[in-house]
Coordinates of C-alpha atoms in Angstrom, one line a residue:
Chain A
X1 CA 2.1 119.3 38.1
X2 CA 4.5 120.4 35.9
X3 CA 7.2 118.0 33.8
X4 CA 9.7 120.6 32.0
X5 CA 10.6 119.2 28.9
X6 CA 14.3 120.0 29.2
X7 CA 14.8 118.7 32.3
X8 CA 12.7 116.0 33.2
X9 CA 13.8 114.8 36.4
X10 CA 12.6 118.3 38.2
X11 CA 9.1 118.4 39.4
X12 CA 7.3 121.8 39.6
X13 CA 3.6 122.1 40.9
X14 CA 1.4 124.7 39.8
X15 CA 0.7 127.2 42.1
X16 CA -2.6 129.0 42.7
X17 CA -1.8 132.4 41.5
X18 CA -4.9 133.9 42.6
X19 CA -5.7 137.8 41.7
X20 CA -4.0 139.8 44.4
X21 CA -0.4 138.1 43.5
X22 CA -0.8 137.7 39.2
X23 CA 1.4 140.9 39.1
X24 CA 4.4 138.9 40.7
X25 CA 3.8 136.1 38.4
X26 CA 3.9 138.7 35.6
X27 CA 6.8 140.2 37.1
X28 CA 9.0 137.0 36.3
X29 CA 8.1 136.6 33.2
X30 CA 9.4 140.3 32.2
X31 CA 12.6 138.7 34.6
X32 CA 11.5 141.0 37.5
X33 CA 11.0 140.2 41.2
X34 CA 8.1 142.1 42.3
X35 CA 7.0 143.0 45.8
X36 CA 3.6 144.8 46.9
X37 CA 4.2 148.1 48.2
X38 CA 1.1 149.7 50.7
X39 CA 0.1 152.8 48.7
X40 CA -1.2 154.3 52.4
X41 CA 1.6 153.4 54.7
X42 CA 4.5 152.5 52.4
X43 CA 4.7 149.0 53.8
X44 CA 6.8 146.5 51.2
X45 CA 6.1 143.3 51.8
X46 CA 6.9 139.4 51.1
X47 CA 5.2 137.2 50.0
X48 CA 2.4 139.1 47.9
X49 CA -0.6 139.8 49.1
X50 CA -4.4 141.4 48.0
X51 CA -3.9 143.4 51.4
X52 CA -1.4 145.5 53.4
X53 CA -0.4 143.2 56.7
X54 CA 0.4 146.2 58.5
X55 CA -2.4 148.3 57.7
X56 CA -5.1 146.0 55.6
X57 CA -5.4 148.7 52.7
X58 CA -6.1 147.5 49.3
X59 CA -3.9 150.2 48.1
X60 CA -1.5 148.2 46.4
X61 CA 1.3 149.4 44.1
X62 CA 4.3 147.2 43.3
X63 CA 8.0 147.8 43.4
X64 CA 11.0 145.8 42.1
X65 CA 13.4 144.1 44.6
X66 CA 17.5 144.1 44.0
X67 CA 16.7 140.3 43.1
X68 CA 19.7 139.9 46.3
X69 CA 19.6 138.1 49.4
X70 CA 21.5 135.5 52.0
X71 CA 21.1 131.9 52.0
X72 CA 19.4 131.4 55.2
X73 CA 19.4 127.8 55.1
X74 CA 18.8 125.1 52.7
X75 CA 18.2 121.1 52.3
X76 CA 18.8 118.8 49.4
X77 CA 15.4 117.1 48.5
X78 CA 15.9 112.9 48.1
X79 CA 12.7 111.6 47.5
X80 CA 10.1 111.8 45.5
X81 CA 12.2 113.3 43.0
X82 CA 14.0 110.8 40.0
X83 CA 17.2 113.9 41.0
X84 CA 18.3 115.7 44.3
X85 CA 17.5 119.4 44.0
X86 CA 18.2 121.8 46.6
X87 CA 15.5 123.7 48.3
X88 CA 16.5 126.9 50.2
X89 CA 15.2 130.0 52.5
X90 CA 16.5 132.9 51.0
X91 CA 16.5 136.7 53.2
X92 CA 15.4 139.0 50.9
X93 CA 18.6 141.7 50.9
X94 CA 16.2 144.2 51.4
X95 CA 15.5 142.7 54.9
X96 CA 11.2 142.5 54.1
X97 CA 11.1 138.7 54.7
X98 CA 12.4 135.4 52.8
X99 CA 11.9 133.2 50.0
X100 CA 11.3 129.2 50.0
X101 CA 13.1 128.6 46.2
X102 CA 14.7 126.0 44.4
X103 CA 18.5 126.9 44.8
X104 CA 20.6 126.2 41.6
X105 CA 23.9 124.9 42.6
X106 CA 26.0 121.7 43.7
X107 CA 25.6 121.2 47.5
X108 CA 28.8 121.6 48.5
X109 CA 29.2 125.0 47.3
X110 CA 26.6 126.2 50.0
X111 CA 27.4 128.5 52.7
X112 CA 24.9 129.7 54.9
X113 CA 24.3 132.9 55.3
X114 CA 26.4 133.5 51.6
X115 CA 25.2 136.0 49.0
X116 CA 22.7 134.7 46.9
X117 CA 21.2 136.3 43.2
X118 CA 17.8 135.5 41.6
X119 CA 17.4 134.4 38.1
X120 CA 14.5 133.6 36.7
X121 CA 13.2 129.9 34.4
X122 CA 10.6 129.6 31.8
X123 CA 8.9 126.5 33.1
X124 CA 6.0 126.5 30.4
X125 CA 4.4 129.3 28.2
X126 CA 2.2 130.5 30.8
X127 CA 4.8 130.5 33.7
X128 CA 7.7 131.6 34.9
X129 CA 9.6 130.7 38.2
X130 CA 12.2 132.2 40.6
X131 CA 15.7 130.4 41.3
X132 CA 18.1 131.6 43.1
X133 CA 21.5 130.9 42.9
X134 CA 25.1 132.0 44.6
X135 CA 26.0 135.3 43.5
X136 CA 30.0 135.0 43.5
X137 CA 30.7 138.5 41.8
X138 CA 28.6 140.7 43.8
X139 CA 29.5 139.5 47.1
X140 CA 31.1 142.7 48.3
X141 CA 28.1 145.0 48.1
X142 CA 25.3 142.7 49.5
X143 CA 24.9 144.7 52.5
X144 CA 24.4 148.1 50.5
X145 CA 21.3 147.3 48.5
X146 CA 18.6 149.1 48.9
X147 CA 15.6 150.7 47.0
Chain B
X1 CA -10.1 128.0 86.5
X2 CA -13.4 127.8 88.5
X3 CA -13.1 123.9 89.1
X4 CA -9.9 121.9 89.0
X5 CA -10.0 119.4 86.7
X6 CA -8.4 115.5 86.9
X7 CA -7.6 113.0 84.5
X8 CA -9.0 109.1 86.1
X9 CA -8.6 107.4 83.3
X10 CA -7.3 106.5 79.9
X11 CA -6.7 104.1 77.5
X12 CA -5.3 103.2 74.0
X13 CA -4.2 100.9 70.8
X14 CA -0.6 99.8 69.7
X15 CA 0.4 102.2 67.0
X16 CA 0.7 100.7 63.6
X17 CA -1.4 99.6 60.7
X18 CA -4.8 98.7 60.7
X19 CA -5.6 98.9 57.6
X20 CA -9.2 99.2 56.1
X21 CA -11.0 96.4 57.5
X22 CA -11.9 98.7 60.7
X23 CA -13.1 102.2 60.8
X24 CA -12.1 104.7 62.6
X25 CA -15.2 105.1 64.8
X26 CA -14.3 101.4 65.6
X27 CA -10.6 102.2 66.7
X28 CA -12.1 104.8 68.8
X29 CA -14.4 102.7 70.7
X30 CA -12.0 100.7 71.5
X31 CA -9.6 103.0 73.2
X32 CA -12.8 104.5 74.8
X33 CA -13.8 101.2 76.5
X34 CA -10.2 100.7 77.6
X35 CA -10.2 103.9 79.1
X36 CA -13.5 103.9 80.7
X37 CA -12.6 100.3 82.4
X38 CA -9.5 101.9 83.7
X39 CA -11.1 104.8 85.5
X40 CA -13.9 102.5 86.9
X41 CA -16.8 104.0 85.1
X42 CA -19.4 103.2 83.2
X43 CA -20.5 104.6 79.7
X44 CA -23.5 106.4 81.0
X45 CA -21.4 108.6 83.7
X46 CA -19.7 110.2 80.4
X47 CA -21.3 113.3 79.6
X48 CA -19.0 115.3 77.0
X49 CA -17.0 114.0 74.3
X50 CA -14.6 116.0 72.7
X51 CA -12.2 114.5 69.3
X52 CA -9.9 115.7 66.6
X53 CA -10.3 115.2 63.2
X54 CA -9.8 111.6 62.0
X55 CA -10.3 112.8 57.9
X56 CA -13.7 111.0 57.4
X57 CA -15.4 113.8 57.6
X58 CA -15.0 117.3 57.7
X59 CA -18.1 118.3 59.1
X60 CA -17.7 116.9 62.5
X61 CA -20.3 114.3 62.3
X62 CA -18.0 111.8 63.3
X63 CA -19.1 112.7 67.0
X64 CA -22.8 111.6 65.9
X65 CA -21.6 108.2 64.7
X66 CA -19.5 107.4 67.9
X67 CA -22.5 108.8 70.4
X68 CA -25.0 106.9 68.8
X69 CA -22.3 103.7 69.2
X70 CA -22.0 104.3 72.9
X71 CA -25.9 104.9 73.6
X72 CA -24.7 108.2 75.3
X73 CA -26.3 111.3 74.6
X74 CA -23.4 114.2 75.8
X75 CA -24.6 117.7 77.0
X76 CA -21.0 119.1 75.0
X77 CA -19.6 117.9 72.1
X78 CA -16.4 119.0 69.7
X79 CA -14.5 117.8 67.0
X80 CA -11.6 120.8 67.2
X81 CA -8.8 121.0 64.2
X82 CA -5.7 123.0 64.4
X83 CA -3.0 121.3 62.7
X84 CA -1.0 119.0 65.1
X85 CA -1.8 120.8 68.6
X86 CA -5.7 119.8 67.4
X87 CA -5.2 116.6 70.4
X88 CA -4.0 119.3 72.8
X89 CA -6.8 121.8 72.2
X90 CA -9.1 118.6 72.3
X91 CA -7.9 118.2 75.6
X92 CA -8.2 121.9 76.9
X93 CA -11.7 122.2 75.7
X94 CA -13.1 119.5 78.0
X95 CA -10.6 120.6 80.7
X96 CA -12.8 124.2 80.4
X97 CA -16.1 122.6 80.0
X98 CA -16.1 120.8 83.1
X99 CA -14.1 123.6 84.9
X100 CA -17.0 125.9 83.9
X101 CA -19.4 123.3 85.1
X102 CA -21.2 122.7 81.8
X103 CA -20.3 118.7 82.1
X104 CA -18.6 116.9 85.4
X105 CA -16.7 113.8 82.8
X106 CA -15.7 114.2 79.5
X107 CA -14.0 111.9 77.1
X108 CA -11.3 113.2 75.3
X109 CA -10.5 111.1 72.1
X110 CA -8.9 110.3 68.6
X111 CA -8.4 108.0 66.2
X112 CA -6.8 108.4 62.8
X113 CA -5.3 105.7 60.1
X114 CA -2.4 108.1 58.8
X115 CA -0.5 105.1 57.2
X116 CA -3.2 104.9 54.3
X117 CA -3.5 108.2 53.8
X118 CA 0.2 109.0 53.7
X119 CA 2.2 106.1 53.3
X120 CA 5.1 106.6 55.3
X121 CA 5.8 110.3 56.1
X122 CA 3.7 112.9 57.1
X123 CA 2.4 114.6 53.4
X124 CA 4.9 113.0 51.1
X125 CA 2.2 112.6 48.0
X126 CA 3.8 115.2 45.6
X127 CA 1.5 118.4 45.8
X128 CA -0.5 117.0 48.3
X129 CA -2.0 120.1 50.7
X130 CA 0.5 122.5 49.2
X131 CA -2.6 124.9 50.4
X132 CA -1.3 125.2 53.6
X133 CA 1.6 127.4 51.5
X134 CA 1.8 130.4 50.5
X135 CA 1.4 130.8 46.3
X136 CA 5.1 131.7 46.3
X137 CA 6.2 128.3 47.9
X138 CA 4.0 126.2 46.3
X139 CA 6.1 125.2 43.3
X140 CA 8.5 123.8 44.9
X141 CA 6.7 122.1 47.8
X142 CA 7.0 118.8 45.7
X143 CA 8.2 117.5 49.3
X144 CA 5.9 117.7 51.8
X145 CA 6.4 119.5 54.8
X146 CA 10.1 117.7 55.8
X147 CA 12.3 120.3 53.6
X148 CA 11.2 123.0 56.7
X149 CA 12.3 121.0 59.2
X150 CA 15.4 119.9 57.6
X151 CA 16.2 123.5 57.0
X152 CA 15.8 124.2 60.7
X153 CA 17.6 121.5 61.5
X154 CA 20.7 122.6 59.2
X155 CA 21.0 126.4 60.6
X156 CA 21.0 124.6 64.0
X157 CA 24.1 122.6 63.0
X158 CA 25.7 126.3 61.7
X159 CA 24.7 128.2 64.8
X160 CA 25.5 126.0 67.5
X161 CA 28.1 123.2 66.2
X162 CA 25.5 120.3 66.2
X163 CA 26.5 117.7 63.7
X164 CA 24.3 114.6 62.5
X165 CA 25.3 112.3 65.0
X166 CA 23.8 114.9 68.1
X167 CA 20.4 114.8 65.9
X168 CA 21.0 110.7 65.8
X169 CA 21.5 110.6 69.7
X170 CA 18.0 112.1 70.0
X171 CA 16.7 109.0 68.0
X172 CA 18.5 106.4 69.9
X173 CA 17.7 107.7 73.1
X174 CA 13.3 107.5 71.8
X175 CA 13.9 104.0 70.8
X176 CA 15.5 103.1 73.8
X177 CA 12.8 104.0 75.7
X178 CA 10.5 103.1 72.8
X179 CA 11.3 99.2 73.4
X180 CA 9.7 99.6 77.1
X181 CA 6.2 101.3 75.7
X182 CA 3.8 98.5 75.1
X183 CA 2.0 101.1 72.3
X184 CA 5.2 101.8 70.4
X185 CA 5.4 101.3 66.6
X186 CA 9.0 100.8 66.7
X187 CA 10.9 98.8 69.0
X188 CA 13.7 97.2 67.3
X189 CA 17.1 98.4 69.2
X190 CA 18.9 101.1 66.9
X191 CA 22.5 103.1 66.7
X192 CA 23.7 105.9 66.2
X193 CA 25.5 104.5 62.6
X194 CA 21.8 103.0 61.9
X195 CA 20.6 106.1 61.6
X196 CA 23.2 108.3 59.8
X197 CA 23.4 105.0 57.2
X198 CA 19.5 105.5 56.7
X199 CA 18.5 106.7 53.3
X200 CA 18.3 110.2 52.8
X201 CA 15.4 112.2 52.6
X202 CA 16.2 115.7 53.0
X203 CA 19.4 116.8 53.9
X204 CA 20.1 116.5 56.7
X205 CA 17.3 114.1 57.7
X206 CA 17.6 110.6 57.0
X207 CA 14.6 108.0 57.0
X208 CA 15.3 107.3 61.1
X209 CA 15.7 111.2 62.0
X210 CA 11.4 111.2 61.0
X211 CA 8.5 110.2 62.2
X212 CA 6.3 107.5 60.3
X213 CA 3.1 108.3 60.2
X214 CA 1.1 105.4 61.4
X215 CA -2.3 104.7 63.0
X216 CA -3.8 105.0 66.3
X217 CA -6.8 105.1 68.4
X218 CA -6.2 106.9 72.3
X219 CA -8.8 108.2 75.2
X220 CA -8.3 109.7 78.1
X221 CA -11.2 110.9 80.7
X222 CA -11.6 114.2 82.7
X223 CA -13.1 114.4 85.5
X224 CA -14.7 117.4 87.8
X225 CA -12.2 117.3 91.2
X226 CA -15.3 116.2 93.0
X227 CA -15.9 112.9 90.6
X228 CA -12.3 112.8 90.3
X229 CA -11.6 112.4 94.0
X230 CA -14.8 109.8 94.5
X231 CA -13.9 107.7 91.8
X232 CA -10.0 107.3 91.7
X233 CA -7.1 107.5 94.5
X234 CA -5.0 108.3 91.8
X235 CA -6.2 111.6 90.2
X236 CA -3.7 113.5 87.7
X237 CA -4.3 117.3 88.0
X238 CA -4.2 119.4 84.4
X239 CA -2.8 122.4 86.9
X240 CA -1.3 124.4 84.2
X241 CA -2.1 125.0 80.3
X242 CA -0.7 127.9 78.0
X243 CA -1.1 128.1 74.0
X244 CA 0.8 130.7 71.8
X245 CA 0.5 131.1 67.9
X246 CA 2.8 132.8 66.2
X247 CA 2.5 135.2 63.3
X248 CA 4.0 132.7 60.9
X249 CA 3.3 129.6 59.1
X250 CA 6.1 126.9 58.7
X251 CA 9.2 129.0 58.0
X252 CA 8.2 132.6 58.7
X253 CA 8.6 134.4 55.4
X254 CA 6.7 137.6 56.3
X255 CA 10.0 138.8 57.9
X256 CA 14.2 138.0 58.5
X257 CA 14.4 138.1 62.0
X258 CA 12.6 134.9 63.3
X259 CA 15.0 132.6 64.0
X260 CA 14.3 128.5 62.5
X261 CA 16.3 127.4 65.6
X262 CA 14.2 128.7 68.2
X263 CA 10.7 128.9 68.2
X264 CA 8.3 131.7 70.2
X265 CA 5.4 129.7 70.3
X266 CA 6.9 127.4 72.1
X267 CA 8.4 129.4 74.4
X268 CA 5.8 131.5 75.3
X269 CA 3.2 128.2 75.3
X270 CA 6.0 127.3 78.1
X271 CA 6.2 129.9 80.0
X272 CA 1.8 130.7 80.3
X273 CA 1.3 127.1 81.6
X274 CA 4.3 126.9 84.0
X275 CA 3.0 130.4 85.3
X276 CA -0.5 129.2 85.7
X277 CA 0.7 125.7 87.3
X278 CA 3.0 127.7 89.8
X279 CA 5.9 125.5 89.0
X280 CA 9.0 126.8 87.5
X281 CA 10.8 124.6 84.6
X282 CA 13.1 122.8 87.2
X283 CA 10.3 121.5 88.7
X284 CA 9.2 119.5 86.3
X285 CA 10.1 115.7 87.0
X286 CA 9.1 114.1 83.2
X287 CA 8.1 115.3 80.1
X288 CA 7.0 114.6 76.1
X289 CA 8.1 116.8 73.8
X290 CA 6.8 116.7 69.8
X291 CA 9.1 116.4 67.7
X292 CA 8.3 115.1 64.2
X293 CA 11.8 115.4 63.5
X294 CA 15.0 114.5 65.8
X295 CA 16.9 118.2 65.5
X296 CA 13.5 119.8 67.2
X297 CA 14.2 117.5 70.1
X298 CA 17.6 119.6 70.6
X299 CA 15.6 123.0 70.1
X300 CA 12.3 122.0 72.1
X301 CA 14.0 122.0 75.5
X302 CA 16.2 124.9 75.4
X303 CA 12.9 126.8 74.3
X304 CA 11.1 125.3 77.1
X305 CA 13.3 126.2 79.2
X306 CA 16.1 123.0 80.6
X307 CA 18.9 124.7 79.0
X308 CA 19.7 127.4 77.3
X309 CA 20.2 128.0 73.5
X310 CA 22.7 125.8 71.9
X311 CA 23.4 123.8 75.4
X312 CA 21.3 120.7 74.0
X313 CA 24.6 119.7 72.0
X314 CA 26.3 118.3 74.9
X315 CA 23.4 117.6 76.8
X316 CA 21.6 114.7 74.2
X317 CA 24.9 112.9 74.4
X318 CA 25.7 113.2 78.6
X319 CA 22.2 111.4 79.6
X320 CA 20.9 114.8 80.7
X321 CA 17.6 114.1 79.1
X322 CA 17.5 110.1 79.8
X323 CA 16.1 108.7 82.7
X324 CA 17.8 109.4 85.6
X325 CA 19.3 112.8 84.0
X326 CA 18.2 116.4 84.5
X327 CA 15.0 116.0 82.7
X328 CA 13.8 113.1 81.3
X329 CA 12.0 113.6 77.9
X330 CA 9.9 111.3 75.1
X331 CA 10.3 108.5 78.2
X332 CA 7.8 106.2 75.9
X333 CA 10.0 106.9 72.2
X334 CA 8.1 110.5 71.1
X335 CA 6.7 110.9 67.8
X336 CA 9.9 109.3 66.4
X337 CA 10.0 105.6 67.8
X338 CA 6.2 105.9 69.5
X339 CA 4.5 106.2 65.9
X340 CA 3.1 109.4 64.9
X341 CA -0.4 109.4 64.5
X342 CA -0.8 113.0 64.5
X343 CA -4.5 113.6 65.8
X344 CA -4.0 111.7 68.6
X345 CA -0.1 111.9 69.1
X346 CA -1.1 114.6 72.1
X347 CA -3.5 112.4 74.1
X348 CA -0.8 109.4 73.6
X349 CA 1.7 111.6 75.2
X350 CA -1.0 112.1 78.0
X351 CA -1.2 108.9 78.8
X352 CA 2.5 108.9 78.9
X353 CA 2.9 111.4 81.8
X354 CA -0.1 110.4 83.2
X355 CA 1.4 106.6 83.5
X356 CA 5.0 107.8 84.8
X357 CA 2.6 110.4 87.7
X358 CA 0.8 107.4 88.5
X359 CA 4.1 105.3 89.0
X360 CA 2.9 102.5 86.0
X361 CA 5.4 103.3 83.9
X362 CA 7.6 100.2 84.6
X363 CA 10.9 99.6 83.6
X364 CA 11.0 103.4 82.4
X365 CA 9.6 104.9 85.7
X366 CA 10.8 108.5 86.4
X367 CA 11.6 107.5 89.8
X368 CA 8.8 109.7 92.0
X369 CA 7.8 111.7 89.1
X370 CA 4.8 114.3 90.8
X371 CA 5.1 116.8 88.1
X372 CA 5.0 116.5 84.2
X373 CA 4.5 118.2 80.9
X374 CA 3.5 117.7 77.5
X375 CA 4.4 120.1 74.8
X376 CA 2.4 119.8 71.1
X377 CA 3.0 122.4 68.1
X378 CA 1.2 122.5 64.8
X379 CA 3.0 124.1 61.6
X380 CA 6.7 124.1 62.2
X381 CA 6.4 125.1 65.8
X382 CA 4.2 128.1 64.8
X383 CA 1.1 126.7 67.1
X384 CA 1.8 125.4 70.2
X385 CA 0.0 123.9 73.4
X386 CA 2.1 123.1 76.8
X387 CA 0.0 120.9 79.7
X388 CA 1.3 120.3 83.4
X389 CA -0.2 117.8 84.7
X390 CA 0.3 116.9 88.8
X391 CA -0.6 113.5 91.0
X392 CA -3.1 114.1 93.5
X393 CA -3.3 112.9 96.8

């Protein structure tokens, strides 16, 4: 379990970044969201994995995402926690599957289904996490994104 | 199904908290007498004993402890796991022994003390089984697995105008009926206002919109129809079973287009056992319906089949699921108001249809209630199990 230092009241577990997902844990730090992309049938993919779910190759290369999506849904967290945080589902703008993140933003400027941007927190030397947060300037263009 | 198969008999403990001066085992002999004495059998008739995980041990051994107890030695035996349909797949695995002949009455059983190993909700330690995420979820699944449900529950309110108090209906109506169940944890009379003014836990669930874990001991025994019909004048037929899982593991992240308001495994669990029992949805006089968490009892029956998508808004306020109304659900207070012990919350909900088939269910009797179901999902709706159970004659 992780304690950040400049804000104390936010609890982050370490996750078990086993081999087939350390490049999307790299990707962060570098501030880039990373998804797998099957080097046989082209398949991109969320969340990473060692193996293609379409086609179970091991041919993996990696692409980067627009970092865009729609809020499918969220929930502000109450307990076990010294400070509500909201938690969110996120549809990847590239329409390849969601995120579960942390959502910066006060609850009551949620929408669902409103244009969401990723940004990215140092949350100790070694790691580096996703948020996402509305994205109020680029809400015109959501539905163009693309590779 | 080569032989049709009958439950004569079951029996159970009040769900609460029973702390750690008895085991397990011990909680499960003690719904295992009470069930044997109410089907009129002895010990040594039982041959098959089938359980769920009670966290002991994970090996299974569990089975060993409790034969050795009884002085039985069973031809089959299996402790089966699969998240919180594990009671229901219990249940269909003696169902198929005996309908495949290899044992003629089974005991189908569980015990589990959830209130020490959780506290109060289901997984609420921070971090605790965050392996049942995927690596990308995992730092932020400080809370258990409430936040998934909570975000089902809130693109329910956006897509079909439910507000707070339709999800607070759902509780009031369990506890209601709760206060009638002899095996309830939670009895004390409750209001709509009671629940909205409950603390918060994840918006937009308050304390009363969850289920407490707690603990409990339950046992129901199978028969061959053959026993079944020289034992009992009250046989309950398992005439229909179906089982789907879904591609997906609490919120489906592998792709956009699954809705969190309506879930597949449910539907198509439906849809297999209603096929298999002949019956179609309408025909079903009673049923119990897990929900761990109140907006799932407005999804479960459109899913299942009563109304369609969006329809339970009205319908949890009008009575149409009370008794008396279209189709009475959670008649003994469902996972919210019954306790939720969730290894044996499936045989407890059993015994609930089996009661209101048998006509025992007292000041909650579904008046003439032939047919019922029980419905059971593991994940967020991602696994589920659907029984229909019939009276005999």
């Amino acid at each position: 379990m992780i304690k950040l230092s400049s804000q104390p009241e936010i609890i982050y577990l370490q996750p078990k970044n086993h081999e087939p997902t350390l490049k999307f844990w790299e990707g962060l730090k570098n501030r880039k969201l990373l998804a797998p992309r099957c080097g046989d049938c082209g398949e991109i993919f969320f969340p990473p994995r060692g193996f293609c779910p379409k086609c179970l190759s091991e041919n993996i290369e990696w692409v980067e995402l627009s970092g865009k999506g729609k809020l499918h849904s969220w929930t502000e967290i109450h307990y076990l926690t010294p400070k509500p945080y909201i938690l969110g589902v996120i549809d990847l703008a590239e329409g390849i599957g969601r995120m579960i993140s942390r959502i910066e933003a006060e609850h009551k400027e949620l929408k669902i289904d409103m244009p969401m941007k990723v940004d990215f927190i140092d949350v100790s030397d070694k790691l580096t996490l996703f948020i996402w947060r509305p994205d109020k300037v680029d809400s015109k263009h959501q539905k163009s994104e693309s590779f | 199904m080569s032989r049709r198969v009958a439950i004569i008999g079951y029996g159970c403990l009040k769900i609460g908290k029973y702390g750690s001066e008895v085991s397990e085992n011990e909680l499960s002999i003690r719904a295992i007498k009470l069930a044997l004495e109410d089907a009129g059998i002895s010990k040594e008739d039982v041959n098959g004993l089938v359980t769920t995980p009670n966290y002991l041990l994970t090996l299974g051994l569990q089975l060993s402890v409790v034969s050795e107890y009884l002085r039985i030695s069973p031809r089959v035996a299996a402790e089966i796991a699969c998240g919180g349909i594990a009671g229901g797949l219990a249940l269909k695995h003696a169902m198929n022994e005996i309908a495949l002949g290899h044992a003629d009455i089974v005991v189908c059983y569980g015990s589990v003390k959830e209130s020490i190993r959780f506290k109060n909700i289901a997984l609420v330690e921070p971090g605790m089984g965050i392996e049942i995420y995927d690596p990308t979820t995992q730092p932020y699944a400080v809370a258990g697995v409430i936040w998934a449900y909570a975000c089902s529950g809130r693109r329910y309110m956006y897509e079909y105008g439910a507000t707070e108090e339709h999800f607070a209906a759902a509780c009031v109506r369990n506890r209601n009926n709760a206060r009638h169940n002899p095996w309830a944890a939670f009895t004390t009379p409750i209001t709509i206002e009671d629940v909205l003014k409950s603390p918060i836990l994840c918006s937009p669930l308050k304390l009363l919109d969850c289920s407490a874990a707690r603990d409990g001991a339950a046992a129901v025994v199978l028969a061959s129809e053959k026993k079944a019909r020289k034992i009992t004048d009250t046989p309950i037929y398992i005439v229909g079973v179906g089982e789907h899982h879904d591609n997906s593991s609490f919120i489906p992240t592998d792709r956009c287009d699954k809705p969190i308001t309506s879930f597949v495994a449910a539907r198509e669990a439906a849809q297999r056992a209603l096929k298999m029992a002949k019956v179609s949805v309408d025909d079903i006089d009673v049923a119990e319906l897990y929900a761990p968490f109140s907006p799932q009892e407005l999804m479960l029956p459109e899913d299942i089949g009563w109304f369609k998508k969006g329809e339970m808004v009205k319908a949890i306020m009008d009575g149409s699921t009370e008794i008396g109304g279209k189709i009475p659900i959670n008649t003994d207070g469902g996972l919210l108001s019954r306790g939720h012990p969730a290894m044996v919350t499936p045989i407890y909900e059993t015994i609930s249809i089996v009661r209101q088939l048998r006509g025992e269910s007292g000041k909650v009797q579904v008046d003439g209630a032939e047919i019922g179901l029980i419905h059971c999902e593991g994940g967020m709706l991602n696994n589920c199990i659907v029984f229909i159970f019939r009276r005999g004659d």
